[in-house]
XYZ file of C-alpha atoms in Angstrom:
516
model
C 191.083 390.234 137.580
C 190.323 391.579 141.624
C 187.745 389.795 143.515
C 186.004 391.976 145.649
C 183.400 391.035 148.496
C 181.449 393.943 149.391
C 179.146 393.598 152.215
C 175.479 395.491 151.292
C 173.585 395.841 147.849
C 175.991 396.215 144.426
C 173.575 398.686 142.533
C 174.152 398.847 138.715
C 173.249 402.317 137.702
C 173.215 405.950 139.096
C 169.890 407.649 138.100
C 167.122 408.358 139.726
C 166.094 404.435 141.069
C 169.298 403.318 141.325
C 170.507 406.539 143.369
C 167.007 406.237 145.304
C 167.999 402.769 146.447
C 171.033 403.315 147.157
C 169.769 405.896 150.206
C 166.970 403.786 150.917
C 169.714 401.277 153.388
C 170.810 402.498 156.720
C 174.115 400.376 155.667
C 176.654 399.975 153.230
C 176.083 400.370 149.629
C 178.263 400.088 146.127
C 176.678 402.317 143.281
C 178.643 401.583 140.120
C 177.864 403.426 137.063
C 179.688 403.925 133.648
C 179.811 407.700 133.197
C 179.770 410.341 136.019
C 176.364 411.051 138.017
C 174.034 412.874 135.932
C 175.846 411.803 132.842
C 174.062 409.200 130.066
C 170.631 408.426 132.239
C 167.512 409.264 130.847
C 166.477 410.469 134.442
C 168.274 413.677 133.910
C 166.870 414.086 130.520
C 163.374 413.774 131.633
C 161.563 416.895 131.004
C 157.657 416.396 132.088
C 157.828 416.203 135.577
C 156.480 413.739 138.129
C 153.078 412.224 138.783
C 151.241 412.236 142.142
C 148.000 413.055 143.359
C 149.184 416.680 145.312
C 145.866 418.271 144.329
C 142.743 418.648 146.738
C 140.107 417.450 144.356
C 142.918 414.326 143.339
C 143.702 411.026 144.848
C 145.856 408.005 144.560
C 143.107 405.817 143.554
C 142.056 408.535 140.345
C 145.412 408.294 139.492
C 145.690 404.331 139.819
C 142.635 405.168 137.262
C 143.962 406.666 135.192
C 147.160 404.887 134.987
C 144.729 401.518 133.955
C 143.346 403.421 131.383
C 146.764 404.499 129.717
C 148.529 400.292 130.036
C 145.561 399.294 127.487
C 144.496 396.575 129.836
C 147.991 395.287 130.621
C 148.347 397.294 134.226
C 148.916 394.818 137.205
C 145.726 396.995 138.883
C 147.381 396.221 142.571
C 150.787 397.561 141.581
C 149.308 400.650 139.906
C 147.993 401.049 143.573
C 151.113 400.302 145.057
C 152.493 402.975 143.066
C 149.749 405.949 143.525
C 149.685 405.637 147.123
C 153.046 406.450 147.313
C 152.820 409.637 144.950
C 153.159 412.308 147.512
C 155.446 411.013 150.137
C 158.088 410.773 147.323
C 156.764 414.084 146.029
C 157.879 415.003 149.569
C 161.074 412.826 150.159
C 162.736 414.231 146.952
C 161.846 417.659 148.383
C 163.254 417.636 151.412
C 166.326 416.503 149.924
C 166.070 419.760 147.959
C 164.607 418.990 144.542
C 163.120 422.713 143.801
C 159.524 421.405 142.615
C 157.702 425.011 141.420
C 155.597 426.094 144.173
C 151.877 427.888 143.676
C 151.152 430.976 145.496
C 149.923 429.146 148.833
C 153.486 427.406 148.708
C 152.355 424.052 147.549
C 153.398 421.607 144.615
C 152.399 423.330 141.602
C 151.011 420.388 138.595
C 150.549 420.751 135.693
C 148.680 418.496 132.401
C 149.980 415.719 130.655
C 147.774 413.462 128.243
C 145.570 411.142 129.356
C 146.080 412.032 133.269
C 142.080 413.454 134.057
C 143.212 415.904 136.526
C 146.823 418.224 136.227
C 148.851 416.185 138.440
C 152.781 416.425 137.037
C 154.908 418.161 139.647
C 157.593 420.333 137.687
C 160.820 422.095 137.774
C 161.241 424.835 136.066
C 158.860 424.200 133.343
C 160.922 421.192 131.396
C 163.980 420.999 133.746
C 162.189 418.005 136.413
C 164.546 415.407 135.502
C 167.818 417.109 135.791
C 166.750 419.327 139.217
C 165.477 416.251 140.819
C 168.214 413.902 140.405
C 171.019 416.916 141.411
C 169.417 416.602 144.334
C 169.577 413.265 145.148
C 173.035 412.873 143.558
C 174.175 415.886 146.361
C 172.750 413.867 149.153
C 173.984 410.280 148.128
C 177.680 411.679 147.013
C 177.042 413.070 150.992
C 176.255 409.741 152.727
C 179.732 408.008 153.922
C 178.038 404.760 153.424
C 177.206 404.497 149.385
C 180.723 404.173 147.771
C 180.230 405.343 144.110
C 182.069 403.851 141.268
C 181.688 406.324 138.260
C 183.530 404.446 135.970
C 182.280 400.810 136.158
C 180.119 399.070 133.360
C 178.019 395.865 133.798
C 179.304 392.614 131.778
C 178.056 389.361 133.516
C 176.222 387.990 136.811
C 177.842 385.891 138.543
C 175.552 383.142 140.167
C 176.293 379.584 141.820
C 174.624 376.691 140.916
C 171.463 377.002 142.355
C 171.089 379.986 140.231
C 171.040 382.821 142.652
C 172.680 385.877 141.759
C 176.120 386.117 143.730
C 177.569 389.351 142.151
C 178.529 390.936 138.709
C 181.616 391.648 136.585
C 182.455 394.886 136.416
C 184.718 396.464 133.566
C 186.583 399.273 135.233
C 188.284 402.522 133.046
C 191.376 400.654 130.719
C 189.586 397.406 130.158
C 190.287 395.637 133.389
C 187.985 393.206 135.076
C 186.713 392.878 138.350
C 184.516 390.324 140.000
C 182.178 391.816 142.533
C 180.238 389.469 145.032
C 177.418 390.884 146.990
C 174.657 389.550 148.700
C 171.758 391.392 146.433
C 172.359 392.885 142.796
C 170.206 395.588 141.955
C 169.515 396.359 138.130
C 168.614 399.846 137.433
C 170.289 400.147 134.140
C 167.736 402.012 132.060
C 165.873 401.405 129.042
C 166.648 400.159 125.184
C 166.564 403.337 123.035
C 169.695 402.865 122.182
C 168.936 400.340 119.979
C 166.918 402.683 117.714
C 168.324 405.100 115.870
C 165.404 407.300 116.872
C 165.428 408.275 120.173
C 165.209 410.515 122.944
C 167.443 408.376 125.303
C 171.337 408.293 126.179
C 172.414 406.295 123.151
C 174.326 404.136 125.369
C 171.061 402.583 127.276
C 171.084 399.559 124.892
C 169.099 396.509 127.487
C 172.204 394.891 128.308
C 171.216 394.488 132.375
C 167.545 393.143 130.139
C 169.728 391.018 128.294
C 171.967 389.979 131.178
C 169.076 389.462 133.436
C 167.247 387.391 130.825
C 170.421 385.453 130.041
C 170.558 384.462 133.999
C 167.156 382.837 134.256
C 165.292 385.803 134.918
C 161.399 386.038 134.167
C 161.103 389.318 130.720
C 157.669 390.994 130.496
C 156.015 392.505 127.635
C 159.476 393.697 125.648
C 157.843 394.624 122.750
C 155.991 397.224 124.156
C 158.211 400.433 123.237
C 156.563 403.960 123.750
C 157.723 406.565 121.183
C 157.213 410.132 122.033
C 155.692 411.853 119.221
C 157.271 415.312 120.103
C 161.357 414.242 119.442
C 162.825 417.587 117.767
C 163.544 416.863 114.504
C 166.642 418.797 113.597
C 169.196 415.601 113.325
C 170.769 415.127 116.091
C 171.232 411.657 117.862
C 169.587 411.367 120.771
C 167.157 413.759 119.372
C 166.385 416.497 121.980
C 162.743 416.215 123.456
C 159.836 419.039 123.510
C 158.118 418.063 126.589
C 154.643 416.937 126.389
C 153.759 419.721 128.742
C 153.691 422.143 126.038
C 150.740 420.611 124.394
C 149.435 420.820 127.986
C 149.838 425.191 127.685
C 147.623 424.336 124.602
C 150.532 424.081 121.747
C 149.330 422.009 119.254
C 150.579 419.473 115.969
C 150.203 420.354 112.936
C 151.358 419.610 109.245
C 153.181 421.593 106.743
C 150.518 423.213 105.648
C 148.781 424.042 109.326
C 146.051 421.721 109.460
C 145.830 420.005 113.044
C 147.165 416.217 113.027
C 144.633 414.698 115.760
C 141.672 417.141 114.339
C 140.485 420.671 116.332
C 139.580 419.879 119.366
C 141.460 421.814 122.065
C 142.377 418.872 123.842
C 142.933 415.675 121.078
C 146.826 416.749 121.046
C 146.671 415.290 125.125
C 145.636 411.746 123.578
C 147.454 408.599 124.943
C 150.764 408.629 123.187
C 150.634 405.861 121.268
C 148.135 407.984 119.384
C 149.894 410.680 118.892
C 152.953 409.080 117.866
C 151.334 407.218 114.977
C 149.517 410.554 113.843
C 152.609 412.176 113.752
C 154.732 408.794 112.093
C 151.769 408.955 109.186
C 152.272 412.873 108.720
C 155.932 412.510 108.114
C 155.463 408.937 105.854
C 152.808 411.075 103.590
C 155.126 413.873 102.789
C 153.044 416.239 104.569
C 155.641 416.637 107.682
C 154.759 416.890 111.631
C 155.393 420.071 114.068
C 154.853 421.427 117.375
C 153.275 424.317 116.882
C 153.844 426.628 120.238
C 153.886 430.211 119.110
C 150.779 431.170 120.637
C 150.213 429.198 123.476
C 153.822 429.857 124.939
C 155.032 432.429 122.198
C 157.491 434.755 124.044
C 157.209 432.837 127.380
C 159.460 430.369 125.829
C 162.940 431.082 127.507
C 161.468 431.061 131.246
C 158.375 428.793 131.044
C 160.217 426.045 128.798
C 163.819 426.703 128.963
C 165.368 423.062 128.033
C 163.275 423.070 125.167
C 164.108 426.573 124.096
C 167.607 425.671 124.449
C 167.489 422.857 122.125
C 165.361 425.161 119.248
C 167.805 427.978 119.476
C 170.736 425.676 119.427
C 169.313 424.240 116.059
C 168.917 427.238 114.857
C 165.255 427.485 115.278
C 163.349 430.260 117.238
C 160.213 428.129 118.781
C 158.645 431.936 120.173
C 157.840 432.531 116.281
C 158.622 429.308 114.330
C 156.935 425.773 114.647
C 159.093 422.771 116.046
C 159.774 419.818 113.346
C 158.819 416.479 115.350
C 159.142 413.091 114.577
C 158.053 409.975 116.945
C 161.187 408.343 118.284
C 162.214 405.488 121.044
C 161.163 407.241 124.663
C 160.337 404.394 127.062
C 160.434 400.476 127.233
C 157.300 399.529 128.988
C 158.254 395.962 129.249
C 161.116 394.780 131.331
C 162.250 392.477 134.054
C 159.279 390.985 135.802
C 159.820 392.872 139.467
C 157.810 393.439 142.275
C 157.362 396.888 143.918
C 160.339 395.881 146.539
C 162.324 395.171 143.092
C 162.841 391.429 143.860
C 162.842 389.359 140.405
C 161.861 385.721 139.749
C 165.997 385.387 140.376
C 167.070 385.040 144.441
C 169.813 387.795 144.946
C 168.515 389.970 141.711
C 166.908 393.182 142.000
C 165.179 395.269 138.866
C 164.165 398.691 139.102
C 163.178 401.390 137.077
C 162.922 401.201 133.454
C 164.881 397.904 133.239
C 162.533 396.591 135.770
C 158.421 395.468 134.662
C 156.626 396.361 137.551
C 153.142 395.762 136.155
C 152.721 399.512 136.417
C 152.774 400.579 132.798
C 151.227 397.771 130.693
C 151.304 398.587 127.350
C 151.742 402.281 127.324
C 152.987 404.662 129.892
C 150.976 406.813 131.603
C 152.824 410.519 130.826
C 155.729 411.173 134.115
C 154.877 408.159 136.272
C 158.459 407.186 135.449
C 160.429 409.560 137.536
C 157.504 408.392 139.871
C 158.388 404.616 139.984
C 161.863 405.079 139.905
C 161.823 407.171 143.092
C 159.104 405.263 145.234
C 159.572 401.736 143.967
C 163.913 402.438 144.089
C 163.759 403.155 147.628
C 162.069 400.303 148.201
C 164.163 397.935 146.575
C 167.146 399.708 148.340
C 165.644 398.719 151.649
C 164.499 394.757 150.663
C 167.913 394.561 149.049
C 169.393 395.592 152.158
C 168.113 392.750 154.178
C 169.586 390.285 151.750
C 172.302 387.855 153.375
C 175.182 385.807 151.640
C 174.383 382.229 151.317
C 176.694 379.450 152.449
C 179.057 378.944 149.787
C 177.891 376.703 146.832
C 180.159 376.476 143.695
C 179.723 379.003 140.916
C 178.798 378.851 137.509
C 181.136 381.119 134.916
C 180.080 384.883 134.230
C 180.961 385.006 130.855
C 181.619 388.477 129.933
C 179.519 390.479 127.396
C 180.519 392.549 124.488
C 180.113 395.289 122.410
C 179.083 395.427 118.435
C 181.819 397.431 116.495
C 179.535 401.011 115.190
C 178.815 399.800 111.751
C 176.849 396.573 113.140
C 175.388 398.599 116.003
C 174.560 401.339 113.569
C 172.879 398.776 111.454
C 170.695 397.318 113.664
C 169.759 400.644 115.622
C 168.246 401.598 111.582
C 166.406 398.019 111.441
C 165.438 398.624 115.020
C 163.806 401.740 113.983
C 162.414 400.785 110.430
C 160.661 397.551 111.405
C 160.246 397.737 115.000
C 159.119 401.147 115.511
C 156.086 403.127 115.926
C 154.525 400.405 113.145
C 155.303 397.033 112.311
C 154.655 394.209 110.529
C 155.282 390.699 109.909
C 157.774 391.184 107.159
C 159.475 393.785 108.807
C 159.636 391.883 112.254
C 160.996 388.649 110.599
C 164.240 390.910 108.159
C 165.112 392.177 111.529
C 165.261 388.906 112.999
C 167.542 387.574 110.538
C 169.828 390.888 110.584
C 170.123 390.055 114.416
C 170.550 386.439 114.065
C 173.484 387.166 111.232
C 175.076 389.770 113.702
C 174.991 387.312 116.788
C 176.980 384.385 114.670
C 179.716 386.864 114.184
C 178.874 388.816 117.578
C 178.098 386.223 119.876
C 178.697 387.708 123.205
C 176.662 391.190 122.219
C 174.154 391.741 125.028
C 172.771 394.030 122.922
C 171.839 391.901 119.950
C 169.855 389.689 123.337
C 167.699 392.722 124.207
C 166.822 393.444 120.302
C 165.889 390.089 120.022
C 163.890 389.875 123.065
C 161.708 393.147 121.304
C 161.533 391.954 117.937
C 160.600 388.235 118.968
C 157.810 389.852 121.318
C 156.466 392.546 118.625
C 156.329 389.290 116.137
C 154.448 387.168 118.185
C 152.006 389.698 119.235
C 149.976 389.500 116.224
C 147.715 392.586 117.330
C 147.420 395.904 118.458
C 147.632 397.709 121.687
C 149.172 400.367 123.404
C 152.752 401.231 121.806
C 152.811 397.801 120.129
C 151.182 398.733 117.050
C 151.110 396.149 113.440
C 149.566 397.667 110.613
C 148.660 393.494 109.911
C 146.978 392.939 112.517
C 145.288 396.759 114.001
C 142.880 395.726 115.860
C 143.727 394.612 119.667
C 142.114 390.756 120.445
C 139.300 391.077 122.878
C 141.437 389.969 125.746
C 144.252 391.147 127.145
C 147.113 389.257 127.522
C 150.805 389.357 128.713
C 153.743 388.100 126.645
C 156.391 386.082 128.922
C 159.808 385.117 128.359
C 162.596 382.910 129.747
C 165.744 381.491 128.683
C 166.247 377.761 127.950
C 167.666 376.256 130.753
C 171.299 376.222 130.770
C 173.370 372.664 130.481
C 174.449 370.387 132.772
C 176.314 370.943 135.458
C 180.363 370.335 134.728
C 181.372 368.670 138.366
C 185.244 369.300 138.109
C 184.775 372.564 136.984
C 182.367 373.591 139.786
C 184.761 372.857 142.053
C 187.653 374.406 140.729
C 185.836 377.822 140.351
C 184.574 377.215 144.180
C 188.452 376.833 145.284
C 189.877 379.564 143.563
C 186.926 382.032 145.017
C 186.599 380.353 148.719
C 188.585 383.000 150.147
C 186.443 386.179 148.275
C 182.802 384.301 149.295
């Protein structure tokens, strides 16, 4: 195993927050990521766009609005600020570092409508290509920075922290298996979401919580996991993740329907742009009663398809579906984990030397159901933040360290079992019952798979969804459907770990003396 000492943030991730960290520092930065940039992170995937106020007749404080109104009371109202007011110098930043937002004719951002969001607001690329466009970019001009040193074949399997509990570093599993300990003076999370633990979803299958679960494991303070948002437009054509039909479409005016035409959400020209917590569960009933859910697009985009929506047609044509003339099967699936690693807007977690951002990171922003594209939005403004704060970090004196015991993976037929509970009991509804099998599948998988970061992060969902016994935002029990009169987060940390083993301590400080 190599023992490395690098001398600026170790960032654990390469989309958009963990890339827009690492060029926040002026000095030197580690990026390590399993796959190669762009590859498996849902920033690329992202279709919608990104939120800001850019409009004349908008503002950062509508938006912080608006943003309340989505989180069903859970939105920290002072990082929702924090968050708005940044909306068009990142808007900007990502420009200039030549993310080709669509322009309108007097050369400025060009938004567009996403539910819930009063005003159009969503800068886009391309129609549906935001995610991938925006992230190039910032891939082009990190891989161009001789300061960020980019690892694209490292995955995250322990913290390392001394005795005090402060984060020190992490273990890194490089390509054939081998081991390296990295020490750092700030760790910075910004390893994605969980919808890899559902069998539904429109995430890279590999996102499965494990910097949640390795967070969590270290001390660290979890918000709100059981708050998952589905995305009621997934493409239903069987393929895992399932591609996604951006919600902008139902923006153009494409709307849900059954099998037999009649509108899910009722006629109104707008009720397809409800929260989408809604709309998921309209379209999860539709599909449960037989009487099937799809995007119906044909006239509201119709022939516009290949240029206006592109990705989207893509995926349809792919499938063997023509979207121009055809309407797209949809099914709600695993999008976005609201809850997260309680982190302030500099990233700094209830851990010293741990940073969380993006969607591994609960910011306070979201609450209990996304607002529609403030994602990409948090991930750029709140990353470079927690690039700069992580920056400033220094190395401690040396104290002895505590072991890093590495994590593992489930073989496919347990992971493949518990993505299906995942999905039947703690998807878009649940229920005691439900909740409690999928408890005991996890706790049977953990005796045989004890070191399965994975089976922490399902747990941490399913014991929040179970002891939530109400409804609100994505969290939704057909038990208990009515949300209690006051809003309230849920709050998890680990038991506190034994005593400390002396002898041991101060072997591990010996053989590492020279790497600290």
């Amino acid at each position: 195993m190599a023992r490395i000492r690098h001398d600026g943030p170790l960032i654990i991730g390469g989309g958009l927050a963990g890339l827009s960290a690492a060029l926040g520092p002026d000095g030197r930065v580690l990026v390590v990521t399993p796959e190669p940039l762009l590859n498996a992170c849902s920033s690329a995937w992202a279709q919608g766009g990104m939120a800001a106020a850019l409009s004349p007749q908008d503002s950062a404080a509508l938006h912080a609005k608006d943003t309340e109104g989505a989180g069903a009371g859970l939105v920290e109202a002072e990082a929702a600020r924090a968050l708005t007011m940044r909306g068009r110098e990142t808007v900007e930043w990502l420009a200039a570092l030549g993310a080709p937002f669509d322009r309108d004719d007097d050369g400025g951002f060009s938004v567009s409508l996403e539910a819930a969001h009063s005003l159009p607001r969503v800068a886009r690329v391309g129609g549906d290509g935001a995610g991938r466009a925006i992230l190039s970019a910032v891939v082009a001009a990190a891989r161009a920075t001789k300061a960020i040193e980019i690892w694209e074949d490292g995955r995250l399997r322990g913290l390392i922290r001394d005795v005090d509990g402060r984060v020190r570093g992490a273990v890194i599993e490089r390509r054939g298996g081998r081991l390296d300990e990295v020490f750092a003076p700030a760790v910075v999370l910004a390893t994605g979401g969980v919808g890899g633990l559902f069998e539904a979803t429109t995430n890279p299958s590999a996102l499965r919580g494990e910097g949640l679960a390795l967070a969590y494991q270290a001390g660290a303070e979890i918000l709100d996991p059981e708050f998952v948002q589905f995305h009621p437009t997934a493409i239903d054509v069987g393929l895992d993740p399932a591609p996604l039909a951006t919600e902008a479409l139902r923006g153009e005016g494409a709307r849900l329907v059954d099998g037999n035409g009649a509108f899910l959400l009722g006629d109104h020209p707008d009720a397809d742009l409800a929260p989408r917590d809604i709309v998921a569960r309209a379209v999860h009933a539709a599909r449960v009663a037989g009487s099937g859910a799809f995007l119906d697009a044909t006239r509201a985009v119709g022939e516009a398809f290949p240029h206006e929506f592109p990705a989207v047609f893509a995926a349809c044509m792919r499938a063997g579906l023509d979207p121009r003339v055809s309407p797209i099967p949809v099914a709600a699936a695993a999008h976005y984990h609201m809850g997260g690693i309680v982190a302030d807007d500099e990233g700094r977690t209830t851990v010293p030397g741990l940073f969380a951002i993006g969607e591994c990171a609960a910011t306070g922003v979201h609450g209990a159901n996304r607002l529609a594209s403030n994602s990409l939005l948090e991930a750029g403004a709140f990353g470079r933040r927690a690039g700069r704060a992580a920056a400033g970090e220094v190395q401690p004196e040396r104290r002895p360290l505590t072991a890093a015991p590495a994590m593992t993976d489930l073989p496919p037929e347990a992971l493949a079992a518990l993505r299906a509970a995942m999905t039947r009991h703690a998807g878009v509804v649940r229920d005691e019952a439900g909740l409690t099998a999928l408890l005991v599948l996890i706790d049977d998988l953990a005796k045989a798979y004890p070191a399965a970061a994975c089976l922490t992060a399902a747990r941490l969902v399913a014991e929040g969804a179970l002891n939530r016994r109400e409804s609100r935002g994505g969290h939704y029990r057909r038990d208990f459907p009515d949300s209690l009169p006051r809003a309230e987060h849920t709050r998890m940390r680990a038991a506190p770990a034994p005593g400390r083993d002396e002898e041991a301590e101060a072997a591990t400080l010996a053989a590492l003396a020279a790497v600290i």
